[in-house]
GROMACS .gro file of C-alpha atoms in nm:
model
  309
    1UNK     CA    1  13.488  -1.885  -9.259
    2UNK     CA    2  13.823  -2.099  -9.221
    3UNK     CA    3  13.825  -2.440  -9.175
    4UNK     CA    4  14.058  -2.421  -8.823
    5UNK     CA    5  13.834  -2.227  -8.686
    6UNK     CA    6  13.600  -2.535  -8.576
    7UNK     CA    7  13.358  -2.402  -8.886
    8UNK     CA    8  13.363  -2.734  -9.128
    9UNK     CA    9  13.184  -3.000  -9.327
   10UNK     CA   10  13.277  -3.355  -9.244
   11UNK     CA   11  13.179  -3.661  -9.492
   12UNK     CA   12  13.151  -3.945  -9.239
   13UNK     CA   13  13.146  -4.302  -9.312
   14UNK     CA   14  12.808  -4.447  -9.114
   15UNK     CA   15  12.802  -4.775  -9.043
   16UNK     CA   16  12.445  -4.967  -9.045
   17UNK     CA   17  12.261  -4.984  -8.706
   18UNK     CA   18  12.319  -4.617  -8.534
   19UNK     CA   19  12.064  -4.402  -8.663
   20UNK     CA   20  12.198  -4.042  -8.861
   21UNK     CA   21  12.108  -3.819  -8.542
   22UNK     CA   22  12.310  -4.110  -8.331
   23UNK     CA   23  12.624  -4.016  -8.553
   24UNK     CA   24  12.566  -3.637  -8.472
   25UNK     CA   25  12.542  -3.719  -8.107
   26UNK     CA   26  12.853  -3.921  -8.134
   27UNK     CA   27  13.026  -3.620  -8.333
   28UNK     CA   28  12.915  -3.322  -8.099
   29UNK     CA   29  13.068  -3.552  -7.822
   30UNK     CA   30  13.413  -3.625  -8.012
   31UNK     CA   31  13.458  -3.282  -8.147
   32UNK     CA   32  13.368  -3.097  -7.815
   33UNK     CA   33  13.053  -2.894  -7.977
   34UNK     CA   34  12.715  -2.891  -7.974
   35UNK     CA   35  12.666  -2.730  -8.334
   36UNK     CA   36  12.644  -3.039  -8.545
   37UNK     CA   37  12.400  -3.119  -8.766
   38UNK     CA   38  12.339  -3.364  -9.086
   39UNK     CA   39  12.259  -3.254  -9.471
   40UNK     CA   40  12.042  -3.615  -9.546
   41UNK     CA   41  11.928  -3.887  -9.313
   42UNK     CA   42  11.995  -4.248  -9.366
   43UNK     CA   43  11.789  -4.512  -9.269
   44UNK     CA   44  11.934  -4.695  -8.980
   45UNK     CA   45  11.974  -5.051  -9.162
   46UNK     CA   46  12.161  -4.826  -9.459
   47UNK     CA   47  12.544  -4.732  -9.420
   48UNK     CA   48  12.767  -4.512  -9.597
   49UNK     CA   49  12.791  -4.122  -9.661
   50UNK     CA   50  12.678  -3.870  -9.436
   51UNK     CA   51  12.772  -3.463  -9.469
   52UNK     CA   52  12.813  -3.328  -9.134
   53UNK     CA   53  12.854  -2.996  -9.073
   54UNK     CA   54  13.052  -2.811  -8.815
   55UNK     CA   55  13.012  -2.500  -8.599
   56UNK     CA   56  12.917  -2.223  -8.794
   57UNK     CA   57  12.903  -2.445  -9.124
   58UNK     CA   58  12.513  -2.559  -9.004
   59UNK     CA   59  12.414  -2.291  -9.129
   60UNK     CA   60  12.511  -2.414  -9.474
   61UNK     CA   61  12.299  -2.743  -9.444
   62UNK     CA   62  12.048  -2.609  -9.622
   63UNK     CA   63  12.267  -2.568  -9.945
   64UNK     CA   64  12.401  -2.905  -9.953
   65UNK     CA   65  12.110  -3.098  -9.824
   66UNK     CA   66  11.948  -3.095 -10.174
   67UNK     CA   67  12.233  -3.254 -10.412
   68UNK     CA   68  12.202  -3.577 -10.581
   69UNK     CA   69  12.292  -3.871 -10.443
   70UNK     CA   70  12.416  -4.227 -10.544
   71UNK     CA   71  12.367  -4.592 -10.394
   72UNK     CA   72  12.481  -4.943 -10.400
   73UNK     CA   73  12.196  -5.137 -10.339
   74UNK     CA   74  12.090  -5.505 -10.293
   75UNK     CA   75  11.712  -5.607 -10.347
   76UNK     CA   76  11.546  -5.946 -10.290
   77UNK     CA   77  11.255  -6.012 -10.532
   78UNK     CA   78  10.990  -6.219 -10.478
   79UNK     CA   79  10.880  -6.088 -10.141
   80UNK     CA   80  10.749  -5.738  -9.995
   81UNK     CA   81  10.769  -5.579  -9.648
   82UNK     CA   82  10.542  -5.315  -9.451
   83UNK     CA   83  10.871  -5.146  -9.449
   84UNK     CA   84  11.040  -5.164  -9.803
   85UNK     CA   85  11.310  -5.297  -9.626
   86UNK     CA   86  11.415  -5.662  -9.411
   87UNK     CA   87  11.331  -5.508  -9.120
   88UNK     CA   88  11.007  -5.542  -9.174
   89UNK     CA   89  10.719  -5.836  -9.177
   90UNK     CA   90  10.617  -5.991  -9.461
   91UNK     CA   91  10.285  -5.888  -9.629
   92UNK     CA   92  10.351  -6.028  -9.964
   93UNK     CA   93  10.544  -6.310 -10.174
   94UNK     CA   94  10.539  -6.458 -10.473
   95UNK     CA   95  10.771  -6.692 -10.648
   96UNK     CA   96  10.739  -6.602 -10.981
   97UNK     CA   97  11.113  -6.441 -10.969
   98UNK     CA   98  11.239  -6.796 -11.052
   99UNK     CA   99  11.120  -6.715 -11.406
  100UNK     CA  100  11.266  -6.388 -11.443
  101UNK     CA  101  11.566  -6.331 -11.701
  102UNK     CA  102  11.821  -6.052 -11.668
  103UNK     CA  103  11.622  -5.871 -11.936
  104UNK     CA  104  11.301  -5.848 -11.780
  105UNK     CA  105  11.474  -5.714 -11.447
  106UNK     CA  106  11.677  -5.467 -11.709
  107UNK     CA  107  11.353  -5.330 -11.879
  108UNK     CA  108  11.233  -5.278 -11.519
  109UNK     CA  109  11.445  -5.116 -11.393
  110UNK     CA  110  11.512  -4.879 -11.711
  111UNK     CA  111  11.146  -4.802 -11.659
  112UNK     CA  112  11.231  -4.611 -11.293
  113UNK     CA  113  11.495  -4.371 -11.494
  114UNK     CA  114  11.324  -3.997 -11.532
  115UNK     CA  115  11.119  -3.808 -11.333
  116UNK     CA  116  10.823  -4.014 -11.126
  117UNK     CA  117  10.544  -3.920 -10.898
  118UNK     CA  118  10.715  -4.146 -10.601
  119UNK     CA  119  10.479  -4.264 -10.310
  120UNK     CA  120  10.687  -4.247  -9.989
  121UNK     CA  121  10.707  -4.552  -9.781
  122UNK     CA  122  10.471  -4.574  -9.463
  123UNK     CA  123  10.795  -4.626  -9.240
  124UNK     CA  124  11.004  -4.310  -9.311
  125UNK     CA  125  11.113  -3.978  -9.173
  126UNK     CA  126  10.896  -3.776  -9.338
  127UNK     CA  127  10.644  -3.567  -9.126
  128UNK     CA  128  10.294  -3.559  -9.121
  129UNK     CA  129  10.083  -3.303  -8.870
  130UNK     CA  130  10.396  -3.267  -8.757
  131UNK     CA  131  10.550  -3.638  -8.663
  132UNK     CA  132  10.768  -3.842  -8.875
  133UNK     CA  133  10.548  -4.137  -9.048
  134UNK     CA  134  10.770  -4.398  -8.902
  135UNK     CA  135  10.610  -4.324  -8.508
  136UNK     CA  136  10.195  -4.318  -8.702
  137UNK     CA  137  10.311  -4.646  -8.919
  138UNK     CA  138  10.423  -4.845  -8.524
  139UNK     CA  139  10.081  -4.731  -8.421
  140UNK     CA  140   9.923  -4.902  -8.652
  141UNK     CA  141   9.847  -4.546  -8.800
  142UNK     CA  142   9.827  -4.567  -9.206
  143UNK     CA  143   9.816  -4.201  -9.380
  144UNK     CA  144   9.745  -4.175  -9.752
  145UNK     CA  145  10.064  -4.017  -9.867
  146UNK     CA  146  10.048  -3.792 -10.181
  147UNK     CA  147  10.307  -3.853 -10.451
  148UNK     CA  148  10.617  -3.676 -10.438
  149UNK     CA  149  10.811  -3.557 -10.734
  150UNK     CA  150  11.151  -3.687 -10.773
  151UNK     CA  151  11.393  -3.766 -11.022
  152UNK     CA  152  11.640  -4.054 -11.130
  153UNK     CA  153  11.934  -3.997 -11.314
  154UNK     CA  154  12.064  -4.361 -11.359
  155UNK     CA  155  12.029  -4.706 -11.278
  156UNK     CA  156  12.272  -4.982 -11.328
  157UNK     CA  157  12.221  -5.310 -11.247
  158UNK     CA  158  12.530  -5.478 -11.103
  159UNK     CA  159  12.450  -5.838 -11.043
  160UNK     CA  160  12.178  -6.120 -11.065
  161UNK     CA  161  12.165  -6.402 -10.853
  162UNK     CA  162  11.796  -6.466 -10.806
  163UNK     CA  163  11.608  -6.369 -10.616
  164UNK     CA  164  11.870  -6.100 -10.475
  165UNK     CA  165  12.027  -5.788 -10.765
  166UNK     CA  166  12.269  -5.560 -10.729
  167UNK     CA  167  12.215  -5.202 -10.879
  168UNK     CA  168  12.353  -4.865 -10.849
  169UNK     CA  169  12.137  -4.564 -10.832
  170UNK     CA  170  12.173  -4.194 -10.889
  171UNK     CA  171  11.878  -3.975 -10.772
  172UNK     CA  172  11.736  -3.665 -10.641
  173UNK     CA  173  11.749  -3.543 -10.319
  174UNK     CA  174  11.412  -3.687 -10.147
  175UNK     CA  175  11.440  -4.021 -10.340
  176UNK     CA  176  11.323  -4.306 -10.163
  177UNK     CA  177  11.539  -4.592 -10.260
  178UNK     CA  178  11.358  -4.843 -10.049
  179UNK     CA  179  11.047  -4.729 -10.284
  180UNK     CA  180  11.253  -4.782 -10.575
  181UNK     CA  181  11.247  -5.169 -10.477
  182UNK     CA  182  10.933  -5.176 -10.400
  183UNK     CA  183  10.814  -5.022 -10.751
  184UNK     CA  184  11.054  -5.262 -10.930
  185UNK     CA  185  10.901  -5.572 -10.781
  186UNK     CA  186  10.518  -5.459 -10.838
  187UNK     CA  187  10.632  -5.359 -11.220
  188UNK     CA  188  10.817  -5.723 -11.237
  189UNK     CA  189  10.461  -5.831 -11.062
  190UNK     CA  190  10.637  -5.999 -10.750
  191UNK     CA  191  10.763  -5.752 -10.538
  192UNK     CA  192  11.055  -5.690 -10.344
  193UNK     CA  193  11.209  -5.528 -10.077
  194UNK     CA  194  11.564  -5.352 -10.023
  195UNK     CA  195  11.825  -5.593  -9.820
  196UNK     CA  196  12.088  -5.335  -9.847
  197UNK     CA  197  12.178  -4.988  -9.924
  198UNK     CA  198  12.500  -4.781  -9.888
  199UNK     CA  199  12.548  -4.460  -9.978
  200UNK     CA  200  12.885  -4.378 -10.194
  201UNK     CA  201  12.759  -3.986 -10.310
  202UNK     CA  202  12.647  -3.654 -10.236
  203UNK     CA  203  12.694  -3.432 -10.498
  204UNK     CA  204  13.062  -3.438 -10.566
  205UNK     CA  205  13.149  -3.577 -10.257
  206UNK     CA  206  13.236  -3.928 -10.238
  207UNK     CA  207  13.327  -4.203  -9.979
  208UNK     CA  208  13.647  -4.226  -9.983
  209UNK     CA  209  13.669  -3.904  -9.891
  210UNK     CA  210  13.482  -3.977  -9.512
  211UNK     CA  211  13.580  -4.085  -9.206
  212UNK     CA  212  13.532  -4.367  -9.023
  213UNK     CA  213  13.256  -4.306  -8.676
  214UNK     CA  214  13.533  -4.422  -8.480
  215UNK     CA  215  13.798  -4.208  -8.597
  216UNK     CA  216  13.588  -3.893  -8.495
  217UNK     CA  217  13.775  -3.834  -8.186
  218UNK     CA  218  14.092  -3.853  -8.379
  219UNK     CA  219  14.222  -3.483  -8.404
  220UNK     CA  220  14.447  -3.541  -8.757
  221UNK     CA  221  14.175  -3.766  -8.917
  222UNK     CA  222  13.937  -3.530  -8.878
  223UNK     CA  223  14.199  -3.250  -8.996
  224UNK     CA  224  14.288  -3.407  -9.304
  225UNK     CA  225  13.906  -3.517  -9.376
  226UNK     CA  226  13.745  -3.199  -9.300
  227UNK     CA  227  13.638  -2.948  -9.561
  228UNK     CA  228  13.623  -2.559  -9.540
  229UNK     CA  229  13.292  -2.429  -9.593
  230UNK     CA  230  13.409  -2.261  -9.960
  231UNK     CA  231  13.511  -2.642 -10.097
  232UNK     CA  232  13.230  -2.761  -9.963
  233UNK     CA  233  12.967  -2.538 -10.183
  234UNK     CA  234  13.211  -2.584 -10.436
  235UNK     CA  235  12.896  -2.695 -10.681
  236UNK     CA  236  12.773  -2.347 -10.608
  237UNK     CA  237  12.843  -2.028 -10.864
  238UNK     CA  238  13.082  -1.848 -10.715
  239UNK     CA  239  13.199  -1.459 -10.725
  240UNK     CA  240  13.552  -1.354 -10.582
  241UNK     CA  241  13.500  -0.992 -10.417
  242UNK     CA  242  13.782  -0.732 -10.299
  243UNK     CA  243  13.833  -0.566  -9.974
  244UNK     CA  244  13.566  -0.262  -9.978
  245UNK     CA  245  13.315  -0.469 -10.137
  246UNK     CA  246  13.392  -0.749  -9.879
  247UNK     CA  247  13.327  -0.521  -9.602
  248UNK     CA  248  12.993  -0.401  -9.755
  249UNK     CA  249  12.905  -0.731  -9.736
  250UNK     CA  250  12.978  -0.854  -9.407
  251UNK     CA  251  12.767  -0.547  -9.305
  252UNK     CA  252  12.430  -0.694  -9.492
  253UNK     CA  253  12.485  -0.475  -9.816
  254UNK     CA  254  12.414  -0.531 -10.173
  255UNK     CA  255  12.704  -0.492 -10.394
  256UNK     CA  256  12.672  -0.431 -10.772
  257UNK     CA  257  12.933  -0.684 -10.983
  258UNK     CA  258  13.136  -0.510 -11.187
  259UNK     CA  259  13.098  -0.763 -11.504
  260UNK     CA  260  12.999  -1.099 -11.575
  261UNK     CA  261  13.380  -1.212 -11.548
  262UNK     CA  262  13.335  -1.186 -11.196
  263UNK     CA  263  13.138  -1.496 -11.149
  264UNK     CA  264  13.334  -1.789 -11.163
  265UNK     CA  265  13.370  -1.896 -11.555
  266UNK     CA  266  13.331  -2.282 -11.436
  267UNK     CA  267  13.018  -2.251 -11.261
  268UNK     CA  268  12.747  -2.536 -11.313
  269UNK     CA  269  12.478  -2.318 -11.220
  270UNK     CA  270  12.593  -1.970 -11.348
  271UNK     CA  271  12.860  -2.071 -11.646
  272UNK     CA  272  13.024  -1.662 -11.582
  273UNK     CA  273  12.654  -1.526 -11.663
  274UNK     CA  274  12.490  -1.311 -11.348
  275UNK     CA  275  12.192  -1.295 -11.553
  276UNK     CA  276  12.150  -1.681 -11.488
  277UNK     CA  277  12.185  -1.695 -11.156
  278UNK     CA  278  11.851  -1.495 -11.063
  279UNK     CA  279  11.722  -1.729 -10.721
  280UNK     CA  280  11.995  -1.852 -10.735
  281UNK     CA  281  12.265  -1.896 -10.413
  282UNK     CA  282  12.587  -1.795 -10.507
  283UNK     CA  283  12.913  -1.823 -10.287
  284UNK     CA  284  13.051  -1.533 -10.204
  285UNK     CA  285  13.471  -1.539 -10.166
  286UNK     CA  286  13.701  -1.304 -10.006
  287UNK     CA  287  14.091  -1.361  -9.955
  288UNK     CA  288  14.029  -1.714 -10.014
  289UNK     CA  289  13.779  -1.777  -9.758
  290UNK     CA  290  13.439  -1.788  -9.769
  291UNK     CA  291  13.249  -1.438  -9.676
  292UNK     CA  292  12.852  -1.500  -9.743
  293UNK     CA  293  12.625  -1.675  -9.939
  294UNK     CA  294  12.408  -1.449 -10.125
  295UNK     CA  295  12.210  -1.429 -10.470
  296UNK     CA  296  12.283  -1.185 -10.814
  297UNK     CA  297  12.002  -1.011 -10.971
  298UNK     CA  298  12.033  -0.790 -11.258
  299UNK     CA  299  12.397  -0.800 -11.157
  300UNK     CA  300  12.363  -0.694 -10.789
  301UNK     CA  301  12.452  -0.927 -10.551
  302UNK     CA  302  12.298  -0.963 -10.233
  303UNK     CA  303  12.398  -1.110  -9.956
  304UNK     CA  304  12.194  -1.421  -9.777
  305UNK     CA  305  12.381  -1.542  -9.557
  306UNK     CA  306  12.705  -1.352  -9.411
  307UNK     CA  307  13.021  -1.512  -9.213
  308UNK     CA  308  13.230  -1.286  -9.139
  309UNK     CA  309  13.617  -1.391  -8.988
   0.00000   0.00000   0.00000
């Protein structure tokens, strides 16, 4: 798949107010395409990093839509919204933050590191019977939500000046930072609610790396921001494959790996052994350029995904 072929990934720098699916409107319009999609919606009060993908390169959201990502975010204690976030009214405050030390906000937030059974917020994206909870919650619709599993890395806290902090977060995909807050202020017993959050990482990918909305109809901006679809899954195990087992592939078949030095000796996921990569996507490479996505199994691979030149 080459990157001048209108086949890309685009970090883009969103701004708080447009929505995610505003910025892919804006970026189907500027780069003359319809075949632009997002790997990770962010709230529409929340700015920062979001992974577009190009042409072709949709079909890659899936594969990048799951990574980790990192925040810089600002919480006010002391009072909680309907929404997790200042958007929303007031249903709760308390001001028992004025007696809070750096410590106790510390041992808090230490307690939210590790994997947690996370209730989503009433006001989100996620679907239920179909329809994102955000459109049941301005009904005045309230659905029990189960617990999802999710995971967090890290948290740092940044800065105290009661009753706002400053922390940095690194999470699982699905993590509901606004929930975060909202669990911090119930363990410090006097809630909270998110003021701010910007998004600096997904994966390896980091800010400085995106454009800005407005430079999107800016043909060298987006030129020299613009990923090809190989650097983009560049988390992903990868396997380098000649000529007659490149066409093989582009045709659908399975291709046996001649040793475990195929696979990329660097790999996160595979560290040079197929034997570890069973379920597994790997990226498939051809004359630097990337051919398929597929999976190895008892040292066959098989291709997923193919995109041929």
């Amino acid at each position: 798949m080459r990157v001048d072929s209108g086949d890309f990934v685009l970090p883009v720098d969103k701004p708080a107010g447009p929505t995610s699916h505003d910025i892919v409107s804006l970026a189907r319009k500027a780069l003359d395409t319809r075949r632009v999609g997002h790997t990770g919606t962010l709230d529409p009060f929340a700015s920062g990093l979001l992974v577009l993908c190009v042409g072709r390169a949709t079909r890659l959201a899936e594969y990048l839509t799951g990574l980790d990502k990192t925040y810089r975010a600002e919480a006010r204690l002391g009072v909680e919204t309907d929404t997790l976030d200042h958007e929303g009214d007031v249903v709760a405050e308390d001001e028992g933050w004025s007696g809070l030390s750096e410590a106790d906000i510390r041992q808090a937030l230490a307690s939210l590191v590790g994997s947690l059974q996370q209730i989503p917020p009433q006001y989100s994206a996620k679907k239920v019977e179909g329809e994102a909870m955000h459109r049941k919650a301005r009904r005045g619709e309230r659905v029990e939500l189960p617990a999802a599993s999710v995971t967090v890395h890290a948290i740092e806290l940044e800065a105290v000046e009661l009753p706002r902090i400053r922390f940095t977060v690194r999470c699982s995909s699905g993590t509901y930072v606004r929930a975060l807050a909202r669990d911090l202020g119930r363990r410090l017993e006097v809630g909270a609610h998110l003021t701010g959050l910007r998004r600096t990482r997904v994966g390896d990918l980091g800010l400085q790396q995106a454009i800005s909305v407005e430079s999107l109809d800016d043909e060298r901006a987006v030129a020299e921001a613009r990923l090809a679809a190989l650097t983009a899954l560049g988390h992903l195990a990868s396997v380098t494959v000649d000529a007659a087992a490149a066409r093989r592939i582009v045709h659908g078949q399975r291709v046996r790996l001649a040793s475990a030095e195929e696979l990329a000796a660097d790999s996160r996921d595979a560290a040079g052994d197929p034997s570890r990569t069973d379920a597994h996507p790997v990226a498939v490479a051809h004359a630097g350029e990337l051919l398929a996505v597929g999976e190895v199994h008892d040292g066959v691979l098989r291709p997923r995904k193919v995109f041929p030149a």
